[in-house]
Amino acid sequence: MDIRQLGDNIRNFSLDDGDLGSQGYTRVLLQLFGYTGHGKSSFINSCKYVLEEDENLKEHAEARGSDYVLTMVRNAYPLTKVITMVDNRGCSKMNDFERAEVYAQLGNFIPIGQRVEWRDNYKAMMEAIEDSELEQNFSDFIVPIFVYSVRKQKSAEEKQNMKIFMENCRKMTGIVPIIVLTFKSKGDYLEVEKRFRLMGAETVIAIENYTPESHIKTLGRTTDILMVIDSALRNVRFHLEQPRNSKRERIERKKFMFNYIHQIQFQHESEKPESEKPEREKPERERMWVEQILHEMLGGSNCAIS
Ligand SMILES: Nc1nc2c(ncn2[C@@H]2O[C@H](COP(=O)(O)OP(=O)(O)OP(=O)(O)O)[C@@H](O)[C@H]2O)c(=O)[nH]1
Ligand SMILES: [Mg+2]
C-alpha cells in the first residue's frame, strides 16, 4: 500500500464503518507494554511524528536513557480523535505481582493518568480491582502491543514467561498482542521475530524508532511504524465484524484478574517457610509431623492419628 494511503487510512479510521457499527466502543486504546528501556515512549513519539507530518520530532512521551525506569504514570497520548496510545509503566523483571499489575493495566482496571505502584500483596491488588468499579470503562477497545528491543537478549526463563504473558494478554483482551521489535538495526531481528512467531505471535513488526539523535525520515522507517498502527486497526475491524458485548467482556476480564491473583497468592503462601504460613494450616502440618515421628519410632509400620 502507498505510504500516503496508509497514513490516511489511520487518520480517517472510524469505529462505525463495519456492518454492526461501533457496538458501544468509542475509542481504540493501543496499550504499550514491555520491559523498561525497550522503546515504548520513543514508539509513541515516532507514531505522532509520522502521522502529524511534523518536520521536528517532539517528545510527547518522555524517553530517556535505559539505566533507570522512566515512565511511572500511565499516560494517554491521542493519535487521532478515535485512536489513543497508552504508555504503561515498564518493568525490569516481571515477577508474579508485577505481571498481575500489567494485566490490571491491560484490562483497564487502573485509571489512565494514575501513578502505577507495583503492589506486592494480595489484599492491595484485590482492593485496586474493586476500586476500579468507581470508574467502569466499557467503551475502550483495547489492543495490546508488546514492545521488545532486539538488542537485549533475555534468559530462557524469561522467554518462557513471555510465552505465558502473551497467552494471558490474549485472554484479557481477545487479541494476540502485536509484537513491535525496536532497535531493528542493532540486532538480529529476523531471529527474534522467529522466536516470537514460534510462541504464537501473529503480527511481528521490526522498527527503528525515530529519536532525537536520529530523526531524518526515511520511507522504510516510516512505513514500518505506520504498519504497526495499521495492523492494530485491522484487528479492531475484524473483531467488530462479530457481535460483542463490552459489559460481559469486562466481567470476564475481572474474573480472569481475580483468578490470577488468587493463584499467585496461593503459590506464594505454599513457597513460604513453615514458620510464616498462616495459623490455620498448622494443625494439619503438626499432625503430619507427629505421624512421621511415630512412624519412625514404630520402625516403619503404618500409624495414623485421628
Ligand atoms: N537506536 C535506537 N534507539 C532507541 C530506539 N527506541 C528507543 N531508543 C532509545 O532508547 C532509550 C530508551 O527508550 P524509551 O522510549 O525511554 O524506553 P521505555 O520503554 O519508554 O522505557 P521506560 O519508560 O523506562 O519503561 C532512549 O534513549 C531512546 O532514544 C530504537 O528503535 N533505536
Ligand atoms: Mg517510557
Tab-separated table of C-alpha atoms and ligand atoms in Angstrom:
chain	number	residue	atom	x	y	z
A	1	MET	CA	0.000	0.000	0.000
A	2	ASP	CA	1.134	3.515	-0.805
A	3	ILE	CA	2.522	5.288	2.259
A	4	ARG	CA	0.171	8.251	1.860
A	5	GLN	CA	-2.823	5.928	1.742
A	6	LEU	CA	-1.551	4.072	4.816
A	7	GLY	CA	-1.398	7.353	6.763
A	8	ASP	CA	-4.829	8.483	5.526
A	9	ASN	CA	-6.431	5.165	6.495
A	10	ILE	CA	-5.170	5.641	10.038
A	11	ARG	CA	-6.151	9.313	10.275
A	12	ASN	CA	-9.660	8.594	8.946
A	13	PHE	CA	-10.273	5.378	10.867
A	14	SER	CA	-13.791	5.204	12.282
A	15	LEU	CA	-15.330	2.609	14.597
A	16	ASP	CA	-18.675	2.902	12.799
A	17	ASP	CA	-17.529	1.582	9.416
A	18	GLY	CA	-18.497	-2.082	9.851
A	19	ASP	CA	-21.957	-3.614	9.292
A	20	LEU	CA	-22.562	-3.874	13.039
A	21	GLY	CA	-21.394	-0.322	13.773
A	22	SER	CA	-19.246	0.578	16.770
A	23	GLN	CA	-21.137	-1.721	19.201
A	24	GLY	CA	-20.715	0.812	22.003
A	25	TYR	CA	-16.980	1.389	21.584
A	26	THR	CA	-15.850	4.987	21.237
A	27	ARG	CA	-12.076	4.703	21.386
A	28	VAL	CA	-9.263	2.378	20.329
A	29	LEU	CA	-6.628	2.113	23.055
A	30	LEU	CA	-3.254	0.925	21.848
A	31	GLN	CA	-1.793	-0.310	25.103
A	32	LEU	CA	2.003	-0.477	25.110
A	33	PHE	CA	3.806	-2.942	27.347
A	34	GLY	CA	7.288	-4.235	27.787
A	35	TYR	CA	10.489	-4.083	29.721
A	36	THR	CA	11.921	-0.773	30.739
A	37	GLY	CA	14.151	0.971	28.206
A	38	HIS	CA	12.902	-1.062	25.240
A	39	GLY	CA	11.464	2.000	23.492
A	40	LYS	CA	7.769	2.333	24.428
A	41	SER	CA	7.827	6.100	24.910
A	42	SER	CA	10.002	6.534	21.814
A	43	PHE	CA	7.484	4.489	19.837
A	44	ILE	CA	4.692	6.879	20.834
A	45	ASN	CA	6.821	9.843	19.773
A	46	SER	CA	7.623	8.080	16.487
A	47	CYS	CA	3.937	7.386	15.761
A	48	LYS	CA	2.985	11.011	16.364
A	49	TYR	CA	5.953	12.163	14.280
A	50	VAL	CA	4.977	10.120	11.224
A	51	LEU	CA	1.244	10.854	11.464
A	52	GLU	CA	1.414	14.553	12.153
A	53	GLU	CA	3.824	15.040	9.274
A	54	ASP	CA	5.765	17.362	11.534
A	55	GLU	CA	9.221	18.469	10.491
A	56	ASN	CA	10.529	18.133	14.050
A	57	LEU	CA	10.421	15.159	16.367
A	58	LYS	CA	8.633	16.236	19.557
A	59	GLU	CA	8.987	14.470	22.863
A	60	HIS	CA	5.327	13.900	23.735
A	61	ALA	CA	6.157	10.905	25.895
A	62	GLU	CA	9.406	11.438	27.742
A	63	ALA	CA	12.054	8.961	26.597
A	64	ARG	CA	15.438	8.662	28.246
A	65	GLY	CA	18.488	6.539	28.839
A	66	SER	CA	17.731	2.989	29.898
A	67	ASP	CA	19.606	2.739	33.206
A	68	TYR	CA	16.527	3.642	35.201
A	69	VAL	CA	12.790	3.263	34.766
A	70	LEU	CA	11.420	6.451	33.370
A	71	THR	CA	7.697	6.185	32.721
A	72	MET	CA	5.890	5.802	36.061
A	73	VAL	CA	2.469	7.234	35.284
A	74	ARG	CA	0.092	5.543	32.900
A	75	ASN	CA	-0.313	8.348	30.388
A	76	ALA	CA	-2.509	8.535	27.306
A	77	TYR	CA	-1.491	10.198	24.025
A	78	PRO	CA	-4.223	10.748	21.434
A	79	LEU	CA	-3.114	9.982	17.872
A	80	THR	CA	-6.448	10.813	16.218
A	81	LYS	CA	-9.952	11.510	17.567
A	82	VAL	CA	-10.515	7.763	17.805
A	83	ILE	CA	-7.078	6.272	18.479
A	84	THR	CA	-5.156	6.781	21.717
A	85	MET	CA	-1.831	5.279	22.756
A	86	VAL	CA	-1.184	4.396	26.392
A	87	ASP	CA	2.346	4.393	27.738
A	88	ASN	CA	2.295	1.872	30.552
A	89	ARG	CA	4.990	1.605	33.144
A	90	GLY	CA	7.745	-0.746	32.028
A	91	CYS	CA	9.203	-3.368	34.292
A	92	SER	CA	12.762	-4.567	34.665
A	93	LYS	CA	11.978	-8.162	35.571
A	94	MET	CA	8.425	-9.261	35.807
A	95	ASN	CA	7.557	-11.132	38.974
A	96	ASP	CA	4.066	-12.534	39.556
A	97	PHE	CA	2.685	-9.435	41.215
A	98	GLU	CA	4.204	-7.158	38.576
A	99	ARG	CA	2.594	-9.277	35.920
A	100	ALA	CA	-0.742	-9.022	37.714
A	101	GLU	CA	-0.347	-5.257	37.678
A	102	VAL	CA	0.356	-5.364	33.936
A	103	TYR	CA	-2.807	-7.395	33.363
A	104	ALA	CA	-4.720	-4.893	35.504
A	105	GLN	CA	-3.438	-2.099	33.236
A	106	LEU	CA	-4.301	-4.133	30.152
A	107	GLY	CA	-7.822	-4.737	31.397
A	108	ASN	CA	-8.213	-1.009	32.045
A	109	PHE	CA	-8.580	-1.587	35.788
A	110	ILE	CA	-6.060	1.166	36.573
A	111	PRO	CA	-7.217	4.682	35.671
A	112	ILE	CA	-5.218	6.483	33.000
A	113	GLY	CA	-3.096	9.259	34.489
A	114	GLN	CA	-2.545	7.339	37.710
A	115	ARG	CA	0.933	6.581	39.014
A	116	VAL	CA	1.490	2.833	38.849
A	117	GLU	CA	2.821	1.263	42.030
A	118	TRP	CA	3.737	-2.385	41.722
A	119	ARG	CA	1.621	-3.768	44.511
A	120	ASP	CA	3.292	-6.642	46.252
A	121	ASN	CA	0.470	-8.079	48.185
A	122	TYR	CA	-2.778	-9.838	47.583
A	123	LYS	CA	-5.040	-7.525	49.592
A	124	ALA	CA	-3.834	-4.353	47.867
A	125	MET	CA	-4.307	-5.906	44.412
A	126	MET	CA	-7.834	-7.088	45.151
A	127	GLU	CA	-8.695	-3.648	46.517
A	128	ALA	CA	-7.332	-1.946	43.389
A	129	ILE	CA	-9.572	-4.082	41.187
A	130	GLU	CA	-12.581	-3.308	43.390
A	131	ASP	CA	-11.758	0.436	43.342
A	132	SER	CA	-11.888	0.367	39.546
A	133	GLU	CA	-15.669	-0.145	39.845
A	134	LEU	CA	-15.903	3.575	40.567
A	135	GLU	CA	-14.798	4.371	37.020
A	136	GLN	CA	-16.019	1.470	34.949
A	137	ASN	CA	-14.971	1.654	31.360
A	138	PHE	CA	-16.784	-0.269	28.655
A	139	SER	CA	-16.133	1.951	25.689
A	140	ASP	CA	-12.410	1.382	25.049
A	141	PHE	CA	-11.412	-1.251	22.522
A	142	ILE	CA	-8.043	-2.450	23.809
A	143	VAL	CA	-5.256	-3.638	21.529
A	144	PRO	CA	-2.154	-4.893	23.376
A	145	ILE	CA	1.205	-4.022	21.836
A	146	PHE	CA	4.337	-5.589	23.276
A	147	VAL	CA	7.492	-3.550	22.677
A	148	TYR	CA	10.712	-5.540	22.713
A	149	SER	CA	14.239	-4.482	21.847
A	150	VAL	CA	16.211	-6.914	19.679
A	151	ARG	CA	19.343	-5.509	21.285
A	152	LYS	CA	18.626	-7.070	24.660
A	153	GLN	CA	18.594	-10.838	24.936
A	154	LYS	CA	16.564	-12.432	27.695
A	155	SER	CA	17.217	-15.620	29.662
A	156	ALA	CA	15.437	-18.910	28.848
A	157	GLU	CA	13.221	-18.473	31.916
A	158	GLU	CA	12.172	-15.012	30.826
A	159	LYS	CA	11.419	-16.294	27.339
A	160	GLN	CA	9.120	-18.934	28.853
A	161	ASN	CA	7.449	-16.246	30.973
A	162	MET	CA	6.924	-14.165	27.861
A	163	LYS	CA	5.024	-17.002	26.233
A	164	ILE	CA	2.655	-17.250	29.206
A	165	PHE	CA	2.369	-13.477	29.258
A	166	MET	CA	1.298	-13.428	25.606
A	167	GLU	CA	-1.328	-16.094	26.209
A	168	ASN	CA	-2.744	-14.171	29.145
A	169	CYS	CA	-2.791	-10.934	27.110
A	170	ARG	CA	-4.995	-12.726	24.642
A	171	LYS	CA	-7.245	-13.989	27.401
A	172	MET	CA	-7.574	-10.453	28.797
A	173	THR	CA	-8.280	-8.674	25.516
A	174	GLY	CA	-9.260	-11.352	22.995
A	175	ILE	CA	-6.371	-10.176	20.827
A	176	VAL	CA	-2.947	-11.769	20.396
A	177	PRO	CA	-0.531	-8.930	21.241
A	178	ILE	CA	1.161	-7.213	18.334
A	179	ILE	CA	4.915	-7.510	18.770
A	180	VAL	CA	6.979	-4.431	17.944
A	181	LEU	CA	10.692	-5.170	17.760
A	182	THR	CA	12.651	-1.970	18.362
A	183	PHE	CA	16.331	-1.204	17.664
A	184	LYS	CA	15.898	-3.035	14.358
A	185	SER	CA	19.394	-2.114	13.191
A	186	LYS	CA	21.072	-3.193	16.435
A	187	GLY	CA	20.471	-6.955	16.417
A	188	ASP	CA	19.276	-9.990	14.522
A	189	TYR	CA	15.608	-9.037	14.316
A	190	LEU	CA	14.782	-11.946	11.991
A	191	GLU	CA	15.906	-14.414	14.640
A	192	VAL	CA	13.906	-12.619	17.363
A	193	GLU	CA	10.872	-12.448	15.070
A	194	LYS	CA	11.077	-16.185	14.513
A	195	ARG	CA	11.163	-16.775	18.270
A	196	PHE	CA	8.035	-14.695	18.823
A	197	ARG	CA	6.222	-16.399	15.955
A	198	LEU	CA	7.030	-19.805	17.445
A	199	MET	CA	5.496	-18.543	20.689
A	200	GLY	CA	2.230	-17.852	18.867
A	201	ALA	CA	2.622	-14.215	17.828
A	202	GLU	CA	0.524	-13.380	14.755
A	203	THR	CA	1.982	-9.979	13.942
A	204	VAL	CA	5.635	-9.098	14.469
A	205	ILE	CA	6.967	-5.834	13.033
A	206	ALA	CA	10.554	-4.700	13.421
A	207	ILE	CA	11.080	-0.932	13.526
A	208	GLU	CA	13.734	1.650	14.209
A	209	ASN	CA	12.234	4.370	16.391
A	210	TYR	CA	12.838	7.988	15.488
A	211	THR	CA	14.854	9.502	18.329
A	212	PRO	CA	16.330	12.967	18.961
A	213	GLU	CA	19.687	11.592	17.744
A	214	SER	CA	18.272	10.039	14.582
A	215	HIS	CA	15.124	11.630	13.212
A	216	ILE	CA	15.607	12.024	9.483
A	217	LYS	CA	12.556	10.440	7.915
A	218	THR	CA	13.061	7.555	5.531
A	219	LEU	CA	10.456	5.596	3.598
A	220	GLY	CA	11.321	2.276	5.245
A	221	ARG	CA	11.311	3.518	8.838
A	222	THR	CA	8.090	5.489	8.414
A	223	THR	CA	6.334	2.589	6.667
A	224	ASP	CA	7.288	0.124	9.435
A	225	ILE	CA	5.898	2.425	12.128
A	226	LEU	CA	2.645	3.057	10.239
A	227	MET	CA	2.270	-0.686	9.646
A	228	VAL	CA	2.066	-1.286	13.400
A	229	ILE	CA	-0.899	1.075	13.794
A	230	ASP	CA	-2.486	-0.303	10.633
A	231	SER	CA	-2.244	-3.887	11.994
A	232	ALA	CA	-3.885	-2.824	15.247
A	233	LEU	CA	-6.776	-1.239	13.334
A	234	ARG	CA	-7.198	-4.317	11.141
A	235	ASN	CA	-7.590	-6.322	14.339
A	236	VAL	CA	-10.244	-3.918	15.637
A	237	ARG	CA	-12.141	-4.055	12.336
A	238	PHE	CA	-12.029	-7.854	12.327
A	239	HIS	CA	-13.389	-8.110	15.874
A	240	LEU	CA	-16.143	-5.554	15.285
A	241	GLU	CA	-17.493	-7.710	12.479
A	242	GLN	CA	-18.626	-10.152	15.174
A	243	PRO	CA	-21.276	-9.279	17.766
A	244	ARG	CA	-19.644	-8.129	21.022
A	245	ASN	CA	-20.850	-7.320	24.489
A	246	SER	CA	-18.444	-4.902	26.162
A	247	LYS	CA	-20.057	-5.262	29.618
A	248	ARG	CA	-19.784	-9.040	29.521
A	249	GLU	CA	-16.173	-8.714	28.325
A	250	ARG	CA	-15.322	-6.517	31.316
A	251	ILE	CA	-16.827	-9.080	33.687
A	252	GLU	CA	-14.762	-11.833	32.036
A	253	ARG	CA	-11.611	-9.717	32.409
A	254	LYS	CA	-12.388	-9.177	36.060
A	255	LYS	CA	-12.868	-12.919	36.615
A	256	PHE	CA	-9.533	-13.565	34.943
A	257	MET	CA	-7.880	-10.990	37.256
A	258	PHE	CA	-9.369	-12.477	40.419
A	259	ASN	CA	-8.367	-15.994	39.400
A	260	TYR	CA	-4.857	-14.885	38.541
A	261	ILE	CA	-4.361	-13.014	41.823
A	262	HIS	CA	-5.740	-15.964	43.835
A	263	GLN	CA	-3.385	-18.322	42.037
A	264	ILE	CA	-0.247	-16.296	42.690
A	265	GLN	CA	-1.261	-15.735	46.303
A	266	PHE	CA	-1.737	-19.483	46.739
A	267	GLN	CA	1.661	-20.161	45.183
A	268	HIS	CA	3.406	-17.549	47.340
A	269	GLU	CA	1.861	-18.976	50.501
A	270	SER	CA	2.952	-22.507	49.637
A	271	GLU	CA	6.532	-21.340	48.978
A	272	LYS	CA	6.820	-19.567	52.352
A	273	PRO	CA	8.868	-21.165	55.144
A	274	GLU	CA	6.750	-23.174	57.611
A	275	SER	CA	7.047	-20.547	60.345
A	276	GLU	CA	5.467	-17.876	58.124
A	277	LYS	CA	2.486	-19.911	56.962
A	278	PRO	CA	-0.945	-18.881	58.241
A	279	GLU	CA	-2.065	-20.300	61.586
A	280	ARG	CA	-4.954	-22.285	60.150
A	281	GLU	CA	-2.579	-24.606	58.272
A	282	LYS	CA	-0.538	-25.503	61.341
A	283	PRO	CA	-2.691	-28.249	62.929
A	284	GLU	CA	-2.514	-30.309	59.728
A	285	ARG	CA	1.279	-29.882	59.466
A	286	GLU	CA	1.703	-30.753	63.154
A	287	ARG	CA	-0.411	-33.864	62.698
A	288	MET	CA	1.803	-34.983	59.790
A	289	TRP	CA	4.927	-34.267	61.810
A	290	VAL	CA	3.736	-36.324	64.789
A	291	GLU	CA	2.713	-39.122	62.424
A	292	GLN	CA	6.200	-39.096	60.947
A	293	ILE	CA	7.875	-39.345	64.378
A	294	LEU	CA	5.575	-42.171	65.445
A	295	HIS	CA	6.243	-43.918	62.156
A	296	GLU	CA	9.973	-43.789	62.800
A	297	MET	CA	9.565	-44.850	66.477
A	298	LEU	CA	7.486	-47.852	65.445
A	299	GLY	CA	10.104	-48.916	62.957
A	300	GLY	CA	8.227	-48.085	59.770
A	301	SER	CA	4.806	-49.617	60.439
A	302	ASN	CA	1.828	-47.505	59.486
A	303	CYS	CA	0.054	-45.363	62.021
A	304	ALA	CA	-2.494	-42.607	61.833
A	305	ILE	CA	-3.621	-40.018	64.314
A	306	SER	CA	-7.289	-39.203	64.403
B	1	LIG	N1	18.715	3.440	18.161
B	1	LIG	C1	17.524	3.323	18.749
B	1	LIG	N2	17.315	3.890	19.948
B	1	LIG	C2	16.087	3.739	20.531
B	1	LIG	C3	15.042	3.010	19.888
B	1	LIG	N3	13.970	3.028	20.686
B	1	LIG	C4	14.320	3.718	21.800
B	1	LIG	N4	15.607	4.151	21.710
B	1	LIG	C5	16.373	4.868	22.756
B	1	LIG	O1	16.379	4.029	23.923
B	1	LIG	C6	16.234	4.776	25.117
B	1	LIG	C7	15.038	4.258	25.945
B	1	LIG	O2	13.850	4.455	25.220
B	1	LIG	P1	12.441	4.785	25.931
B	1	LIG	O3	11.492	5.085	24.829
B	1	LIG	O4	12.589	5.801	27.015
B	1	LIG	O5	12.100	3.382	26.609
B	1	LIG	P2	10.808	2.983	27.503
B	1	LIG	O6	10.427	1.617	27.093
B	1	LIG	O7	9.761	4.037	27.396
B	1	LIG	O8	11.416	2.951	28.992
B	1	LIG	P3	10.624	3.096	30.412
B	1	LIG	O9	9.823	4.335	30.375
B	1	LIG	O10	11.730	3.130	31.402
B	1	LIG	O11	9.779	1.865	30.571
B	1	LIG	C8	16.112	6.248	24.666
B	1	LIG	O12	17.389	6.827	24.771
B	1	LIG	C9	15.695	6.157	23.200
B	1	LIG	O13	16.171	7.272	22.429
B	1	LIG	C10	15.307	2.425	18.577
B	1	LIG	O14	14.456	1.784	17.948
B	1	LIG	N5	16.556	2.627	18.087
B	2	MG	MG	8.871	5.224	28.835
